Short mmCIF file of N, CA, C and O in Angstrom, two decimals:
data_model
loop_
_atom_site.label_atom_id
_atom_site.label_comp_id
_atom_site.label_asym_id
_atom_site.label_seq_id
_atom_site.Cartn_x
_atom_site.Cartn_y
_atom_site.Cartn_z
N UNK A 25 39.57 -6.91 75.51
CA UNK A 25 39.96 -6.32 74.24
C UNK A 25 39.97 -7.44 73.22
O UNK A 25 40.49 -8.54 73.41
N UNK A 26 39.37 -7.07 72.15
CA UNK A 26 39.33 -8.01 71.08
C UNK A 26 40.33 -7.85 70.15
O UNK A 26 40.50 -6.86 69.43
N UNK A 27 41.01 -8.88 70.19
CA UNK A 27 42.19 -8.65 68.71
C UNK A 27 41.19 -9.14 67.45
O UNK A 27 40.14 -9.78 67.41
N UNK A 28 42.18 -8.41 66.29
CA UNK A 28 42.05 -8.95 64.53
C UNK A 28 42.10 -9.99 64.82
O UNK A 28 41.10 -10.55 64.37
N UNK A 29 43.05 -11.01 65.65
CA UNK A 29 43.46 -12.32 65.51
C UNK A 29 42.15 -13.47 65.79
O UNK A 29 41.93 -14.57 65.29
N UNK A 30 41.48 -12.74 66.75
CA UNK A 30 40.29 -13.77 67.22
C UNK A 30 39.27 -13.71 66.45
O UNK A 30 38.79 -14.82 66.27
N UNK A 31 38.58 -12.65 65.77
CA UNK A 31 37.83 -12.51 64.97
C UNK A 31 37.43 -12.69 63.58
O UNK A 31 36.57 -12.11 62.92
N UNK A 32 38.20 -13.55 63.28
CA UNK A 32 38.44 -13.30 61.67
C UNK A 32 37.81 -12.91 60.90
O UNK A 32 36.83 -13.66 60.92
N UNK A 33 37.66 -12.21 60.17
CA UNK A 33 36.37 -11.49 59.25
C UNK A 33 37.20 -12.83 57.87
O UNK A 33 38.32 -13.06 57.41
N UNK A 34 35.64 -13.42 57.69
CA UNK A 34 36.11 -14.53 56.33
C UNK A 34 35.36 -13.89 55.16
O UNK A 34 34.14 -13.97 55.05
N UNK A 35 36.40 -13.02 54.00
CA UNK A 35 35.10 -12.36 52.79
C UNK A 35 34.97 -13.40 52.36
O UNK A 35 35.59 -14.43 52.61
N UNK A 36 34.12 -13.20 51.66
CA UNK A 36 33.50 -14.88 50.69
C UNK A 36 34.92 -14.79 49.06
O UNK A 36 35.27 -13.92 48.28
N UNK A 37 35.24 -16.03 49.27
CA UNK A 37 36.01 -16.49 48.08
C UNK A 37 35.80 -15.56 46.86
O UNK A 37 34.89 -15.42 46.04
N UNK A 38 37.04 -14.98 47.08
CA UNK A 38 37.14 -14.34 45.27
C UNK A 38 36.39 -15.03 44.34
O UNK A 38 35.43 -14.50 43.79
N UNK A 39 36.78 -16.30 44.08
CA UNK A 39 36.19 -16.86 42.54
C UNK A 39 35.19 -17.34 42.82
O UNK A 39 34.69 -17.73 41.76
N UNK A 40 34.42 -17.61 43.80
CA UNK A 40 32.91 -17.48 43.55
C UNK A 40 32.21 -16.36 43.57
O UNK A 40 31.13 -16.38 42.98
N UNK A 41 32.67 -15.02 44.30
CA UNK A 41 32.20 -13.52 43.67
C UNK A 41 32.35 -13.18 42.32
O UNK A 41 31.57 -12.49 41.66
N UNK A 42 33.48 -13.73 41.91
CA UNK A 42 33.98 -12.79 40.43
C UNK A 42 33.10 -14.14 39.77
O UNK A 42 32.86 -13.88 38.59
N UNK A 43 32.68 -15.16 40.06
CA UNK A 43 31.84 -16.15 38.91
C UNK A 43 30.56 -15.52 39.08
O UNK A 43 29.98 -15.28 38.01
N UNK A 44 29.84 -15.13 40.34
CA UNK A 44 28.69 -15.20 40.03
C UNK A 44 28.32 -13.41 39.40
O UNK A 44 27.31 -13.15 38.74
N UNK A 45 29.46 -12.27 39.80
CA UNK A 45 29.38 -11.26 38.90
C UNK A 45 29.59 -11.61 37.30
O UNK A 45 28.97 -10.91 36.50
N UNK A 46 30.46 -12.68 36.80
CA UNK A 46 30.41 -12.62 35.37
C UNK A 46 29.10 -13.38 34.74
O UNK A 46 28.45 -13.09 33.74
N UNK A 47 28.92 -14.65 35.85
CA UNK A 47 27.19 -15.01 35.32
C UNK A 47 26.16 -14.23 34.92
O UNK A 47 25.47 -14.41 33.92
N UNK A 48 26.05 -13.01 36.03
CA UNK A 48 25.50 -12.24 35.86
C UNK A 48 25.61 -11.33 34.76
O UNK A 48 24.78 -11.41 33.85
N UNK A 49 26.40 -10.58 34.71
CA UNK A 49 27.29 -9.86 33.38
C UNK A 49 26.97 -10.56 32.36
O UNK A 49 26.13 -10.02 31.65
N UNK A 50 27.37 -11.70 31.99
CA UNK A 50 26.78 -13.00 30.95
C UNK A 50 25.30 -12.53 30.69
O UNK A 50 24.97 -11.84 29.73
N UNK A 51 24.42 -13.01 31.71
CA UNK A 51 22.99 -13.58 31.54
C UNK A 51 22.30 -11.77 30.92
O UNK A 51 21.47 -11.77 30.01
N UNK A 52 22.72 -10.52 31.48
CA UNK A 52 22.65 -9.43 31.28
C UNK A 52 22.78 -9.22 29.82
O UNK A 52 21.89 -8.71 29.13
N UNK A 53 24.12 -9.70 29.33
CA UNK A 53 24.30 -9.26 28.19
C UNK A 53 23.63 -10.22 27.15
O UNK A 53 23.36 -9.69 26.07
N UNK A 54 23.29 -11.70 27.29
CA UNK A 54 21.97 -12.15 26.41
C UNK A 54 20.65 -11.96 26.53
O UNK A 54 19.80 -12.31 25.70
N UNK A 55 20.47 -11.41 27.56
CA UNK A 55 18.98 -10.58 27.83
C UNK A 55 19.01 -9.33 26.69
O UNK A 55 18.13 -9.25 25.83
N UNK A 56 20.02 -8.46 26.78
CA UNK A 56 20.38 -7.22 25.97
C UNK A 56 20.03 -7.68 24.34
O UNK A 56 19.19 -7.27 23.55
N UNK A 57 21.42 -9.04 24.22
CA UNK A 57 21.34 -9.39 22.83
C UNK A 57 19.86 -10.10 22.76
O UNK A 57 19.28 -9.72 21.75
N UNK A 58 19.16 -10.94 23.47
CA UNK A 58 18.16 -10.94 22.95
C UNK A 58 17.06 -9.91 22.89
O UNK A 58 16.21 -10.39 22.14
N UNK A 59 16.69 -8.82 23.28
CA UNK A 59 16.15 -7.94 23.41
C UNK A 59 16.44 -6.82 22.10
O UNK A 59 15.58 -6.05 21.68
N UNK A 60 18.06 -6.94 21.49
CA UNK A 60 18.35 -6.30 20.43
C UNK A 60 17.63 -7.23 19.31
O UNK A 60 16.79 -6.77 18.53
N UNK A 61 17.90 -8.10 19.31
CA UNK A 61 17.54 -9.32 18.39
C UNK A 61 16.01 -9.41 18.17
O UNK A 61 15.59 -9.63 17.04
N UNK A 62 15.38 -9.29 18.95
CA UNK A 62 13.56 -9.01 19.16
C UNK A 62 13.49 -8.00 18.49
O UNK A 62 12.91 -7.98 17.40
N UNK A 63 14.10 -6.89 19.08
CA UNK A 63 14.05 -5.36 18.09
C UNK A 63 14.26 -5.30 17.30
O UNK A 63 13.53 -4.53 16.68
N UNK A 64 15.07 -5.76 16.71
CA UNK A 64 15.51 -5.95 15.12
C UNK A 64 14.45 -6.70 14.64
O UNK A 64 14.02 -6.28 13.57
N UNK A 65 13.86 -7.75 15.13
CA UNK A 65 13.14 -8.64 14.07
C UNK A 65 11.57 -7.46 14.03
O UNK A 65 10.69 -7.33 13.18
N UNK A 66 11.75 -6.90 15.15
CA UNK A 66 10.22 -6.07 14.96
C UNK A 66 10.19 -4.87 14.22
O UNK A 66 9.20 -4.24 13.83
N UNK A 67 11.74 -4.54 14.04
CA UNK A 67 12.07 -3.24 13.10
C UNK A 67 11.58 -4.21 11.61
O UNK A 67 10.87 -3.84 10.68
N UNK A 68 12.02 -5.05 11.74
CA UNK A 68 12.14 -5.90 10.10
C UNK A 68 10.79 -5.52 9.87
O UNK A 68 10.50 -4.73 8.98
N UNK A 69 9.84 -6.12 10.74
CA UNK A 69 8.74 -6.75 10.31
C UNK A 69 7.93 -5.12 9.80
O UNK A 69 7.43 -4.81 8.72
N UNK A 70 8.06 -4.25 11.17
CA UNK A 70 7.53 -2.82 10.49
C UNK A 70 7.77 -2.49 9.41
O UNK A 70 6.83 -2.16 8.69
N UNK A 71 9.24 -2.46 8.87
CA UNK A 71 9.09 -2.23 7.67
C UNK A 71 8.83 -3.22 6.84
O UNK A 71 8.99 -2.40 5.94
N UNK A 72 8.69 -3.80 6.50
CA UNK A 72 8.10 -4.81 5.70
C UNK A 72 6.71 -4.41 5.52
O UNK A 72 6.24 -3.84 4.54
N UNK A 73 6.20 -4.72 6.40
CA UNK A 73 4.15 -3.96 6.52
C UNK A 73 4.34 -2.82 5.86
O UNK A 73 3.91 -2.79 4.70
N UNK A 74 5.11 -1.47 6.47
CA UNK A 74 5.15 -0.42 5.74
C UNK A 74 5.33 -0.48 4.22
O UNK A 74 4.64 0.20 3.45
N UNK A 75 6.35 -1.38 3.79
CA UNK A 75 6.68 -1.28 2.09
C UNK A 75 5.41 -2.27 1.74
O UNK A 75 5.10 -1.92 0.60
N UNK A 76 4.73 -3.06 2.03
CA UNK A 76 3.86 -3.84 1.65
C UNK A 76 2.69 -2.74 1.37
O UNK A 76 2.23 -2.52 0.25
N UNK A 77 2.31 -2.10 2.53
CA UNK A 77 0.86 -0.98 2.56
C UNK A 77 1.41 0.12 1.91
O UNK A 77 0.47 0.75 1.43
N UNK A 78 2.56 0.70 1.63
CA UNK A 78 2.99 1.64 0.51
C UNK A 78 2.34 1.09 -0.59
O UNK A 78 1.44 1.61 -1.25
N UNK A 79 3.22 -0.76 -0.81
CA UNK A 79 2.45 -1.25 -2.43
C UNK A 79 1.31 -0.72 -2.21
O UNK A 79 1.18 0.49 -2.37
N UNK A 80 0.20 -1.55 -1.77
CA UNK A 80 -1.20 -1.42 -1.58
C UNK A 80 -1.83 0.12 -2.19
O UNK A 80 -2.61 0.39 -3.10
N UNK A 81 -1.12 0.90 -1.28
CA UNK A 81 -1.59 2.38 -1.58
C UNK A 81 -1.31 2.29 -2.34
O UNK A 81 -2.20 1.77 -3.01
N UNK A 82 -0.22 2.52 -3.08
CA UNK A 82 0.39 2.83 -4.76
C UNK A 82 -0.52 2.43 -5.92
O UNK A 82 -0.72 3.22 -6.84
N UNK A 83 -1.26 0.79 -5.89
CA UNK A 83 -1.91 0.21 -6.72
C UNK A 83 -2.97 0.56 -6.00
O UNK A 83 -3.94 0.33 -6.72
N UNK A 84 -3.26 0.89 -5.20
CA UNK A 84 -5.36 1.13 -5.33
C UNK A 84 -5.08 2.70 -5.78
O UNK A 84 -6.04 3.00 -6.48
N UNK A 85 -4.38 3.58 -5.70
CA UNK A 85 -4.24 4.57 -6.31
C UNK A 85 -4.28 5.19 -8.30
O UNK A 85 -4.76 6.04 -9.05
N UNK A 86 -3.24 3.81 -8.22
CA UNK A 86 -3.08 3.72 -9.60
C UNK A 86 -4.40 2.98 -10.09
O UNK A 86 -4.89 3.35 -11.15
N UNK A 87 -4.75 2.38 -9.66
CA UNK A 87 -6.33 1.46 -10.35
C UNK A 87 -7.68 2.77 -10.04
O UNK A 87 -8.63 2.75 -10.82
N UNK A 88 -7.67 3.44 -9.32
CA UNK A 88 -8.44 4.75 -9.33
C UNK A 88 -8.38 5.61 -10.71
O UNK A 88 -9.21 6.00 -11.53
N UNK A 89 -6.96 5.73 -10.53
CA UNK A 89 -6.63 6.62 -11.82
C UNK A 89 -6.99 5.84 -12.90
O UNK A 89 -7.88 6.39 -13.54
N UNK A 90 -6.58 4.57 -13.46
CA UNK A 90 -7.44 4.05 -14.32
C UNK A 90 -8.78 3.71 -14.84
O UNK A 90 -9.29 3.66 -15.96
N UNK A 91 -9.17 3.50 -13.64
CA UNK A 91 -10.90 3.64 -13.68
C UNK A 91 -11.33 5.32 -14.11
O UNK A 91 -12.09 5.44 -15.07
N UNK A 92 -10.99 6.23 -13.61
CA UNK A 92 -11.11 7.35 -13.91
C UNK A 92 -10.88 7.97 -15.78
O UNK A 92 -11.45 8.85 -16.43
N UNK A 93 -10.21 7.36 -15.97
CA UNK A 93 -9.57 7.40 -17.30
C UNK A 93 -10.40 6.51 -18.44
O UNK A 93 -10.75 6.79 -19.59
N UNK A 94 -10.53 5.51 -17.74
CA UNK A 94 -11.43 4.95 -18.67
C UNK A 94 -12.69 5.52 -18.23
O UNK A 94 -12.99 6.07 -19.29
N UNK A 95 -13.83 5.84 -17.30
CA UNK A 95 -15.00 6.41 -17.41
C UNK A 95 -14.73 7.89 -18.46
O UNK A 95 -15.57 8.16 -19.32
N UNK A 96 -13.84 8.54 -18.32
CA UNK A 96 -13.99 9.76 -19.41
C UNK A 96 -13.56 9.17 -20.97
O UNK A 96 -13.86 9.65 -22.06
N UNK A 97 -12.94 8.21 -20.73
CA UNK A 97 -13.25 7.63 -22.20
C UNK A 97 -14.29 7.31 -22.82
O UNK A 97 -14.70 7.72 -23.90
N UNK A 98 -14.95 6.21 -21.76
CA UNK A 98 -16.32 5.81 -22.28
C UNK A 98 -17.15 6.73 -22.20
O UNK A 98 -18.25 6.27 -22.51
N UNK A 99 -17.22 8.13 -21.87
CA UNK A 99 -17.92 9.39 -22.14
C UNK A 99 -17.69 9.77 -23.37
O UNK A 99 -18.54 9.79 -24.26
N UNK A 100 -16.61 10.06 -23.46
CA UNK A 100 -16.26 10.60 -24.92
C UNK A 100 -16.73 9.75 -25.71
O UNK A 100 -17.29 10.28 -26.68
N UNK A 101 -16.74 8.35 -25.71
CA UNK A 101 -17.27 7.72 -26.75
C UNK A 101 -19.17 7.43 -26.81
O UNK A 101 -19.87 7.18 -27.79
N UNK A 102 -19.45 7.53 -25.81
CA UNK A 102 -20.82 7.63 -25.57
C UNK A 102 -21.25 9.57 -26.42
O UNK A 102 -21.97 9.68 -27.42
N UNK A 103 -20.88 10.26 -26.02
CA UNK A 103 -21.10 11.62 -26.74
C UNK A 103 -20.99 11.57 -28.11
O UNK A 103 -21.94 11.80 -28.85
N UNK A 104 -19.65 11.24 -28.56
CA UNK A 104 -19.64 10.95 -30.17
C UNK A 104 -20.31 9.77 -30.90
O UNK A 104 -20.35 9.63 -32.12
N UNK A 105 -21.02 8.65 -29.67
CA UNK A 105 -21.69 8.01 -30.75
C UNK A 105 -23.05 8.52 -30.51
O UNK A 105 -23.82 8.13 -31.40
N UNK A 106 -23.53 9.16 -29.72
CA UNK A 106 -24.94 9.65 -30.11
C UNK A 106 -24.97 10.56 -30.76
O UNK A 106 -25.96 10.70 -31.49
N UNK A 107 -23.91 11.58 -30.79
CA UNK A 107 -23.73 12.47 -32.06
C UNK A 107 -23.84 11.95 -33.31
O UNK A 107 -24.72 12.42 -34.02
N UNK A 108 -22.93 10.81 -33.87
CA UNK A 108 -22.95 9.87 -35.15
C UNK A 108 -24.10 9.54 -35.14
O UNK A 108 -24.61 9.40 -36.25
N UNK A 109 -25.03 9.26 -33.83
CA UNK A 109 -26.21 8.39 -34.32
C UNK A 109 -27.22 9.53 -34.57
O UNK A 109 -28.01 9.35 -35.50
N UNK A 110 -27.31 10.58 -33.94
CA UNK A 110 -28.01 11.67 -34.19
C UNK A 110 -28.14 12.45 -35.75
O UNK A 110 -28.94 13.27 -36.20
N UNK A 111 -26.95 11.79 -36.33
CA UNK A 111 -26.24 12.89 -37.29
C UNK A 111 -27.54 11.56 -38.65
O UNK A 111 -28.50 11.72 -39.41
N UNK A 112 -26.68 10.40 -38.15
CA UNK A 112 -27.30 9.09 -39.13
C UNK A 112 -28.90 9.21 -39.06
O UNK A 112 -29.49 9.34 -40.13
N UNK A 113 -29.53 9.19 -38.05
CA UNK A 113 -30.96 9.48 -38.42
C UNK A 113 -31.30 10.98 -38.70
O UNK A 113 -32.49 11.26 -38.87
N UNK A 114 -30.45 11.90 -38.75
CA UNK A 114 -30.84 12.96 -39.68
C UNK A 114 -30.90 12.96 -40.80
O UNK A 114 -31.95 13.16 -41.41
N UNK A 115 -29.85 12.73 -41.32
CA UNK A 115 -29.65 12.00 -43.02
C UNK A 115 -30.67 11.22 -43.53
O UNK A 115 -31.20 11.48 -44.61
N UNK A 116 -31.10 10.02 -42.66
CA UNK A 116 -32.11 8.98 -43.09
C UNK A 116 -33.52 9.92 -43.33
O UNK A 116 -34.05 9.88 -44.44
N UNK A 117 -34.09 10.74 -42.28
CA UNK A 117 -35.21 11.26 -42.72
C UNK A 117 -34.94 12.74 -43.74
O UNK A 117 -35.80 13.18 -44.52
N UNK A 118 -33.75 13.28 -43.56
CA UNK A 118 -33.51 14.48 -45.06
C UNK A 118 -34.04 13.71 -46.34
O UNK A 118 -34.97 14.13 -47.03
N UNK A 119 -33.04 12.07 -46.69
CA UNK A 119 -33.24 11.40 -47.34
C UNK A 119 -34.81 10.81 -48.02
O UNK A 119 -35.20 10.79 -49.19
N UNK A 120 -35.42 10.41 -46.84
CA UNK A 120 -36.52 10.16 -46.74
C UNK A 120 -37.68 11.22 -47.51
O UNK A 120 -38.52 10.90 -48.35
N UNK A 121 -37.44 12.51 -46.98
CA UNK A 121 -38.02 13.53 -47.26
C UNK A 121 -37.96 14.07 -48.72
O UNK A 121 -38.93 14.46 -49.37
N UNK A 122 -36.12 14.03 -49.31
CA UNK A 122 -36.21 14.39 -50.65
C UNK A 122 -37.13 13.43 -51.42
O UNK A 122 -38.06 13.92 -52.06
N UNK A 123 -36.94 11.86 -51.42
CA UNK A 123 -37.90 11.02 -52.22
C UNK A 123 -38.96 11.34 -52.15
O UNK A 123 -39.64 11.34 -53.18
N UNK A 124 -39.66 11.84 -50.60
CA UNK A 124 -41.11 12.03 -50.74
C UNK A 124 -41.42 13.13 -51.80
O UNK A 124 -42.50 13.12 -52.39
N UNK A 125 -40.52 14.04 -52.02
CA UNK A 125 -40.88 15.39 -52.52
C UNK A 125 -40.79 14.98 -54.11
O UNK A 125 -41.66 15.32 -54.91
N UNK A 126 -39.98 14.43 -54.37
CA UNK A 126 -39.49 14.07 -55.64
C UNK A 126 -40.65 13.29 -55.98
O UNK A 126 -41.17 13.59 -57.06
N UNK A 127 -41.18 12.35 -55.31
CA UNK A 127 -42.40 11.66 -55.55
C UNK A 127 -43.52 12.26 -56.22
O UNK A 127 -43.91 12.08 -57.38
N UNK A 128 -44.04 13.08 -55.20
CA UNK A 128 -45.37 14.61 -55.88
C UNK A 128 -44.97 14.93 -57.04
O UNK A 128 -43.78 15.20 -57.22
N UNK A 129 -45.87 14.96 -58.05
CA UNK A 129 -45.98 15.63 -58.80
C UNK A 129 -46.15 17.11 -58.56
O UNK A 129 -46.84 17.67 -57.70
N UNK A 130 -45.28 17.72 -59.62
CA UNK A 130 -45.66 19.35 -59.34
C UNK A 130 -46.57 20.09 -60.37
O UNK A 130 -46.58 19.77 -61.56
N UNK A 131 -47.33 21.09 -59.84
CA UNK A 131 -48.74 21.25 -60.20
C UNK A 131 -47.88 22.85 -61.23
O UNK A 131 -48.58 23.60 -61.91
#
């Protein structure tokens, strides 16, 4: 018969269990914080790109619309100056024409 007495069951030392559970616990929880800390800097950075390529869009948008604005300008002004110029060499040969007439003698 075996007694408790001969056998001793030896658990391993409290304070080197409870050290190497809080090492652990420790090294866990700067894995975590660094892993939050990574995430955060990659949240940063997304948005950042995002508000950057918002700008981007915003101004190639807005420079569209300007270009647009000015080509129907320079239409409008292309239409009214060949109109003016259309109108100016009408005048010049009406002009032209009364002198010629005025010229002839009338019979």
């Amino acid at each position: 018969v075996v007694s408790s007495a001969e056998t001793p069951s030896t658990p391993p030392p409290a304070d080197d269990a409870d050290a190497d559970t809080k090492a652990s616990a420790e090294e866990t929880t700067d894995n975590n914080a660094a892993d939050e800390e990574s995430a955060d800097d990659i949240v940063t950075k997304l948005e950042s790109q995002i508000k950057d390529l918002k700008d981007n869009l915003l101004r190639s948008l807005a420079e569209q619309e300007n270009t647009r604005r000015i080509a129907r300008r320079d239409v409008a002004n292309s239409k009214s100056f060949a109109i003016s110029s259309f109108a100016k060499s009408l005048l010049d040969t009406s002009d032209n024409l009364t002198r010629a007439l005025d010229a002839v003698p009338e019979e």
